XYZ file of C-alpha atoms in Angstrom:
427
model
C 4.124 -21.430 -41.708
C 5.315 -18.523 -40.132
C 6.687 -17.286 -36.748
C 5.026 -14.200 -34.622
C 6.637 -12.489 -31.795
C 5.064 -10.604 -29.434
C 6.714 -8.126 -27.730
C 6.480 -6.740 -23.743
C 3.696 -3.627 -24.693
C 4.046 -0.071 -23.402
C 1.879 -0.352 -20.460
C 2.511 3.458 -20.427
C 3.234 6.503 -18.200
C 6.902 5.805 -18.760
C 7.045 2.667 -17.832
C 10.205 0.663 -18.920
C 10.561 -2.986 -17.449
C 7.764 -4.730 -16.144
C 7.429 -7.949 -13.722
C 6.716 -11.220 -15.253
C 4.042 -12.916 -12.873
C 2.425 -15.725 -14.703
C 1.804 -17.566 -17.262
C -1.408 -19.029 -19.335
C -0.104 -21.297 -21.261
C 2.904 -23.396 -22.368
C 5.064 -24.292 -25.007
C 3.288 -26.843 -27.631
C -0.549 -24.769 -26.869
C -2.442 -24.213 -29.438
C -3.929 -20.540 -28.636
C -6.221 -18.487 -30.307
C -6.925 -14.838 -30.753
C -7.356 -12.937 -28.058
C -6.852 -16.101 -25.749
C -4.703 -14.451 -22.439
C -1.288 -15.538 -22.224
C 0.283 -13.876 -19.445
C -0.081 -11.589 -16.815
C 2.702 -8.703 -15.833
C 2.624 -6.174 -12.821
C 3.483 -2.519 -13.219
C 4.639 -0.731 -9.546
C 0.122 -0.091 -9.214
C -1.359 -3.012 -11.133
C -1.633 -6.092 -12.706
C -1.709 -6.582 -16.916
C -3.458 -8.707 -18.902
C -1.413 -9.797 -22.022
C -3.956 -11.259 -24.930
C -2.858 -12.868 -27.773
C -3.183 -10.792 -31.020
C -3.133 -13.728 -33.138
C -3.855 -17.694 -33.453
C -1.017 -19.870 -33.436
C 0.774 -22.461 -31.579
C 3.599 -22.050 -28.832
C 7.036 -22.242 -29.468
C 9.210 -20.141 -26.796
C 8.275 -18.231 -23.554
C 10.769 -15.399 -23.091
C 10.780 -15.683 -19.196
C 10.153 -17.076 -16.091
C 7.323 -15.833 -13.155
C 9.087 -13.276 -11.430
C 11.259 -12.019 -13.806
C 12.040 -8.385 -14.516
C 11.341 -7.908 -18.077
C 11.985 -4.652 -20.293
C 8.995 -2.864 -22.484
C 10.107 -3.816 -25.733
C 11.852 -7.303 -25.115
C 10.468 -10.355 -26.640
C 7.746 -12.095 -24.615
C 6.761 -15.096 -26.511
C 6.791 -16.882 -30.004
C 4.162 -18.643 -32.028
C 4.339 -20.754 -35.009
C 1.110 -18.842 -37.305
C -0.348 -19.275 -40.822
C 1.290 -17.361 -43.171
C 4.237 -15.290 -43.051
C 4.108 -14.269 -39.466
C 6.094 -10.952 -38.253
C 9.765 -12.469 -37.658
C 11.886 -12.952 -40.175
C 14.350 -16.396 -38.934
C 18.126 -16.337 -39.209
C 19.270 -16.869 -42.790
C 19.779 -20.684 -42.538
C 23.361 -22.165 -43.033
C 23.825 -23.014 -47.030
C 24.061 -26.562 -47.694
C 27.442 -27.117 -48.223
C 27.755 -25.221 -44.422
C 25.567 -28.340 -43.375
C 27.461 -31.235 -44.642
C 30.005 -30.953 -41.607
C 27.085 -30.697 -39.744
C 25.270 -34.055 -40.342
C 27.701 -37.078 -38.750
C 27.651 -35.433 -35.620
C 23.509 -35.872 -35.585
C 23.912 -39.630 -36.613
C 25.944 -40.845 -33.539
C 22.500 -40.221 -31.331
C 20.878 -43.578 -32.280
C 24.039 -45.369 -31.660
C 24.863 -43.663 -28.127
C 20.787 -43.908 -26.766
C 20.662 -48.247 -28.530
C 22.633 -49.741 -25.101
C 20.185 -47.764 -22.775
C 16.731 -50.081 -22.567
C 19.272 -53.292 -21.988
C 20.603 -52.273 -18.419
C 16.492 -51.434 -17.577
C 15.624 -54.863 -18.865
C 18.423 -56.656 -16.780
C 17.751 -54.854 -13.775
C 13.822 -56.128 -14.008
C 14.249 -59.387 -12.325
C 16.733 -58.359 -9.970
C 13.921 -55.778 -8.353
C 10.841 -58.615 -6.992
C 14.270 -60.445 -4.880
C 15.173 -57.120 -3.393
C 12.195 -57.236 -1.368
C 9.630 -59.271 -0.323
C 6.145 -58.586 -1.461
C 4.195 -56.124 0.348
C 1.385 -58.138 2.842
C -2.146 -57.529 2.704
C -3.382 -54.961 5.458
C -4.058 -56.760 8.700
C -7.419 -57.907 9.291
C -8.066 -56.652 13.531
C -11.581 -56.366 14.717
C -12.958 -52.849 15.320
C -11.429 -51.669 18.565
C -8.494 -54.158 18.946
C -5.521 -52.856 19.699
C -2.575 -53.777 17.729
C 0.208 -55.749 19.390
C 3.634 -53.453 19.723
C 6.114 -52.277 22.190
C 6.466 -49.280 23.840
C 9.362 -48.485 21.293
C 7.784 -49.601 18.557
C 4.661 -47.375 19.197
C 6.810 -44.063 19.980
C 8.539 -45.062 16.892
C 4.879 -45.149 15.144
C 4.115 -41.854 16.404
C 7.753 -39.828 15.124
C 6.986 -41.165 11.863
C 2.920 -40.606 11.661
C 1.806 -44.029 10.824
C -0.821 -45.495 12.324
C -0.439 -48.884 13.510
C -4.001 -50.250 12.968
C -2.814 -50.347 9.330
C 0.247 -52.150 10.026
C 0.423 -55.959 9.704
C 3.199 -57.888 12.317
C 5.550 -60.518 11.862
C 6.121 -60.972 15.140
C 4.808 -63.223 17.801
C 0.792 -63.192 17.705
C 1.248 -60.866 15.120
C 3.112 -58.410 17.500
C 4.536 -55.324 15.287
C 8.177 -55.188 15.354
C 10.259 -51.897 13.916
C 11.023 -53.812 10.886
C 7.123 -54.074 10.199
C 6.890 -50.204 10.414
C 9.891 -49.550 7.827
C 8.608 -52.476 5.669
C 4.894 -50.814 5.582
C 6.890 -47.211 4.723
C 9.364 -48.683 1.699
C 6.042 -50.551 0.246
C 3.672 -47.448 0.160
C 2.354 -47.173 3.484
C 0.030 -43.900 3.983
C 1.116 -41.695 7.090
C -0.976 -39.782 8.993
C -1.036 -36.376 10.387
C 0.319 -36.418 13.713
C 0.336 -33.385 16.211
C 3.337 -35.229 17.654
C 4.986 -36.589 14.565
C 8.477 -35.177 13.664
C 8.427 -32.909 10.362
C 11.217 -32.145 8.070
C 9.465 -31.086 5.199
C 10.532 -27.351 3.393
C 8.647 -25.145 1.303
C 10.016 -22.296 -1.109
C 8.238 -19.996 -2.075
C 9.224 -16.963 -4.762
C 8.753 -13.341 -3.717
C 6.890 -12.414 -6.447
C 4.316 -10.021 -8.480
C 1.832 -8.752 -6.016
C 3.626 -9.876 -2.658
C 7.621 -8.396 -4.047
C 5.463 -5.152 -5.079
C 3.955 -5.374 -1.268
C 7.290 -6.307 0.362
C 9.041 -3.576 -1.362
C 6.584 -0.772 0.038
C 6.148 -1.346 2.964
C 10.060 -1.591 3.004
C 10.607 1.624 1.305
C 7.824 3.098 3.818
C 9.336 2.117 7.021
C 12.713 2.956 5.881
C 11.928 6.172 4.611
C 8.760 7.321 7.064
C 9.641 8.309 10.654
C 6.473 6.726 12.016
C 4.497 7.380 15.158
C 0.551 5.793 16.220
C -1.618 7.358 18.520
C -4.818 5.034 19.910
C -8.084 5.968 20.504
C -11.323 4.671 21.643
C -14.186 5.406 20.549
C -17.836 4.631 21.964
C -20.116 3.996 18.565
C -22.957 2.820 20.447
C -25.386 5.523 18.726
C -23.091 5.251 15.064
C -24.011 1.786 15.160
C -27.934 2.710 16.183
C -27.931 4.618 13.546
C -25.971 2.307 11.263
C -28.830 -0.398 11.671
C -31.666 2.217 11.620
C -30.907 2.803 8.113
C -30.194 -0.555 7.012
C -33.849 -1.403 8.131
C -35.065 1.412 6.404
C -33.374 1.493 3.074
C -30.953 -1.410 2.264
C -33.641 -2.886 -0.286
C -32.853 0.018 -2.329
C -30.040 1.790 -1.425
C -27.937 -1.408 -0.092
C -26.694 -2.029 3.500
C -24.124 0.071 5.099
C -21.476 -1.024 7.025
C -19.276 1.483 9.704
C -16.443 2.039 6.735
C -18.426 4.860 4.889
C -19.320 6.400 8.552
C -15.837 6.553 9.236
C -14.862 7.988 5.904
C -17.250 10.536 6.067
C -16.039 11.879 9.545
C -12.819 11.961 7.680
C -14.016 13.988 5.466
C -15.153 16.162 8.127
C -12.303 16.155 10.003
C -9.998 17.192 7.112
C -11.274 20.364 6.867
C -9.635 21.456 9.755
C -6.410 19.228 9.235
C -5.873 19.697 6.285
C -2.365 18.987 6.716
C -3.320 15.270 7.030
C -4.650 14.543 3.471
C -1.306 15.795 1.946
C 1.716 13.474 0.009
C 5.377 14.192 1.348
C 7.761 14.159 -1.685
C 10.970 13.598 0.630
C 13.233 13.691 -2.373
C 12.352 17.466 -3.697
C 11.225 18.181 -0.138
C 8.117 19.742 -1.461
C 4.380 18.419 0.505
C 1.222 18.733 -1.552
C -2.045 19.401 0.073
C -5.105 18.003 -1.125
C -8.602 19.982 -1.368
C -10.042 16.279 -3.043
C -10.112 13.444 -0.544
C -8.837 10.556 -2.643
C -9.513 8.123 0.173
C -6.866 4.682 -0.185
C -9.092 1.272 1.338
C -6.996 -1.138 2.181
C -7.931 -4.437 0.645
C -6.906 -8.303 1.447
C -6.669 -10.230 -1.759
C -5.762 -13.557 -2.206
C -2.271 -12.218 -3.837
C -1.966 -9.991 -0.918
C -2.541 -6.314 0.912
C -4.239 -3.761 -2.012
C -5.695 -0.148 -1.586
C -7.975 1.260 -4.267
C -8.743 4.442 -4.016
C -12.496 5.841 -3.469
C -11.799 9.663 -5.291
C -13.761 12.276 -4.404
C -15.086 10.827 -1.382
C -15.725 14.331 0.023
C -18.398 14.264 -2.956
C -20.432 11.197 -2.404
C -23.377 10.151 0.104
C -22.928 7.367 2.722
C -24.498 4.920 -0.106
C -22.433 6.402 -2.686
C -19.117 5.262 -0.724
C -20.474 2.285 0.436
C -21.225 1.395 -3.478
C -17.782 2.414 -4.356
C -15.417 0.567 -1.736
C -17.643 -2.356 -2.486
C -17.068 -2.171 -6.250
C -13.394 -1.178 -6.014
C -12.741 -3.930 -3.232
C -14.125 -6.741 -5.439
C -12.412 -5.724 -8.771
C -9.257 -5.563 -6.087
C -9.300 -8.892 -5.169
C -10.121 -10.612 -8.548
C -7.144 -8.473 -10.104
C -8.984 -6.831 -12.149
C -8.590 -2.888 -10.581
C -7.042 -0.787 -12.961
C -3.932 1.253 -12.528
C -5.486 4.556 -12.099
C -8.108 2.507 -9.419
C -4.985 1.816 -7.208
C -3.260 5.198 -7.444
C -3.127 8.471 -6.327
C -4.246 8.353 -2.698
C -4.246 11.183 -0.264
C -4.783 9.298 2.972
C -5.542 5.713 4.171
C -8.417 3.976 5.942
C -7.607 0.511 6.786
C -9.424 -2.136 8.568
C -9.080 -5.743 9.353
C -12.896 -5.983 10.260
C -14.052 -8.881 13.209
C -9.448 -9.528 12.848
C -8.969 -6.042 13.933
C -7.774 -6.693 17.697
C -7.067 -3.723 20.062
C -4.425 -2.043 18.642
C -2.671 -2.328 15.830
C 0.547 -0.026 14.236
C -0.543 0.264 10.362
C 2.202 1.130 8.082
C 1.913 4.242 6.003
C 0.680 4.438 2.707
C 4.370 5.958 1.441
C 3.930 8.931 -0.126
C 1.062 9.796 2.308
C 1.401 11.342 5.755
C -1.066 9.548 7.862
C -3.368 6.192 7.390
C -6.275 5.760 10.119
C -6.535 2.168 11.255
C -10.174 0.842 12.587
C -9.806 -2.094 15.467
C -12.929 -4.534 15.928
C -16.322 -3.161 17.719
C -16.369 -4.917 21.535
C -19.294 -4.191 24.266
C -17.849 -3.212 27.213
C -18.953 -1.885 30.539
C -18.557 1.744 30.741
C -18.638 4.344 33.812
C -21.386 7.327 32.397
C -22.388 9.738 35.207
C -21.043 7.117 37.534
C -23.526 4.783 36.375
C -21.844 1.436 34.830
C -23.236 0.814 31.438
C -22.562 -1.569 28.789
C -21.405 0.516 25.652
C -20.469 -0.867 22.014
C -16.582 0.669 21.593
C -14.045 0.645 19.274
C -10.569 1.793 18.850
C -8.856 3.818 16.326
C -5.275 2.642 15.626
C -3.452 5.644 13.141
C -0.222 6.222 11.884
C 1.184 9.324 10.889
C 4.807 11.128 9.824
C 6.192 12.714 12.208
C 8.562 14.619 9.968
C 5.617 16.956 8.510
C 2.683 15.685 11.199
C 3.324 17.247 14.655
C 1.958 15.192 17.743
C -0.440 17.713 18.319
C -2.230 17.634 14.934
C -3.073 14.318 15.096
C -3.779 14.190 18.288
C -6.608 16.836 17.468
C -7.357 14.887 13.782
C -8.521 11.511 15.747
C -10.295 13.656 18.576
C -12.662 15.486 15.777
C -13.063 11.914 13.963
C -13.957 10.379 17.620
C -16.602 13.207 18.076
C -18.191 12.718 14.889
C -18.638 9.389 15.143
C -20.027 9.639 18.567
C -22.515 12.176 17.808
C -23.637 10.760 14.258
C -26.204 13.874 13.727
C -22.741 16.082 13.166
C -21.622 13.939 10.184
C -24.492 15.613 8.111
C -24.242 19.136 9.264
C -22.480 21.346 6.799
């Protein structure tokens, strides 16, 4: 038998240390080829690390969470053959005759160990009385207990139906309710009950990698929002017109690929917008392409895959896109390029999306659009009051290369697109 050890892979583009974020398997598995062992994070994505060979488990080189450097060893299996690690030269045998009556004590020092367990057996049924059967009380009746003994009950979530008294007509004393606890007593969730329990929980993989953005984007990106509302009434006439008419072959639309499409629009005028702000060689690169960023909830945490070209595609096209890019988001399975290289942000929280909302910006970027949830309200239209379907837009943008002004006049050509849907189409 040999021993194989795999090593952290070049993810690429220069990458040098990588996170650790979790493992498949453990020492002792038996794995085969291929099998997935771990999973890393770059600063974009999530890596799958197969197993190039069969072999059993020995070591894991880290821990979830850990930073770990391209290059350093990652795990070590036990393999047919000669394997591709060459062990230590072992110690020559007259190096191991020093070495062998320190070994022999262990069977001496771990013989007195089982005879304090097997005293200590019949000490344990005195400690305690056995535990009593649960109480026998007709449905409905109401156990016997003080006022004290019931508040008691309640700080402690037990419930005292459960509970069997020593007391007078089996009355349940406080001694009852610490004797039913110490014996295996089941509590119950209480809105009242006291809590004390604590929960730790690692910042790692996706959530550091989120926590760490939005971080660096805050700290970095002098941020100001500017709200709008919009009346989509006729967007979402349209919306459903063409559902009814083509989603059996074309798929149903939602409002995301209206509102990236008056984007598009819009960013022909602005195109100031659908730049990146490179703060440390002070240089900001305009885009022709918009590489539109989606902001996605997975179950790890806040991803945005990018929809390229969206200037390029149909309202189906976009709509196929965000759905495929979205899904492969939040199984981990988008690709590094799929959640890079963004020129500006659309995020929404859907049905969630509230009023108003102040969404962070998508750091290099200079502005992220934010879409709040779709309300009927009443309306005054030619002093007539009439009940319109609105929605605000919620956007960010950075003020050190985005004047007021600008995107002021950005949101106001996105709100008049969207309320005159004919105007998305002409070119």
């Amino acid at each position: 038998m040999g021993t194989h050890v795999i090593k952290m892979p070049d993810i690429g583009e220069g990458i040098a240390e990588v996170e650790l974020v979790e493992w498949h398997v453990q020492v002792g598995d038996e794995v085969h080829e291929d099998q997935l062992l771990a999973e890393v994070m770059t600063d974009k994505a999530t890596v799958e690390i197969p197993s190039p060979v069969a072999g059993k488990i020995l070591a894991l080189g880290g821990v979830p969470g850990q930073v770990m450097a391209v290059g350093g060893e990652l795990i070590r299996l036990e393999v047919e053959g000669h394997g591709n690690h060459k062990e230590a030269a072992q110690p020559k045998p007259h190096e191991e005759t020093p070495a062998q009556p320190a070994a022999k004590p262990e069977p001496v020092a771990e013989a007195p160990r089982p005879a304090p367990r097997v005293e200590s057996k019949p000490v344990a049924p005195a400690a305690r009385p056995a535990p009593s059967p649960a109480p026998r009380r007709a449905p409905g009746e109401k156990p016997l207990a003080s006022p004290a003994v019931r508040q008691r009950a309640r700080d402690l979530g037990v419930e005292l139906q459960f509970v069997q008294g020593s007391g007078p007509a089996g009355r349940i004393l406080r001694e009852d309710l610490e004797h039913f606890l110490e014996h295996g007593g089941a509590t119950i969730a209480s809105g009242y009950a006291a809590r004390h329990d604590e929960h730790q929980i690692p910042v790692i993989g996706l959530r550091r990698k989120i926590a760490q953005k939005m971080a660096e984007a805050k700290r970095r990106i002098p941020h100001f929002s500017y709200v709008e509302e919009i009346d989509v009434t006729d967007l979402e006439a349209l919306r459903v017109h063409l559902n009814a008419k083509h989603s059996a072959a074309r798929g149903k639309l939602t409002l995301l690929p209206f509102i990236a499409r008056a984007m598009v629009v819009a960013l022909r005028d602005f195109p100031q917008l659908n730049a990146r702000y490179d703060d440390d060689a002070d240089v900001i690169t305009r885009y022709g392409a918009v590489h539109l960023g989606v902001a996605t909830q997975s179950d790890n945490g806040l991803m945005v895959p990018v929809l390229r070209n969206a200037e390029s595609r149909d309202l189906w096209g976009n709509s196929a896109e965000v759905a495929r890019l979205a899904e492969a988001a939040r199984h981990g399975k988008a690709s590094r390029e799929e959640l890079s290289g963004s020129t500006i942000t659309l995020s929404s929280l859907g049905a969630l999306g509230g009023i108003v909302s102040t969404p962070v910006i998508n750091y290099p970027e200079v502005a992220i659009v934010g879409v709040n949830r779709m309300v009927e309200r009443p309306m005054v239209i030619n002093g007539q009051i009439i009940v319109r379907k609105m929605m605000n837009l919620s956007s960010s943008f950075d003020h050190r290369v985005v004047d007021g002004m600008d995107a002021a006049a950005f949101i106001q050509a996105v709100r008049a697109l969207l309320e005159h849907p004919a105007t998305l189409f002409i070119d």
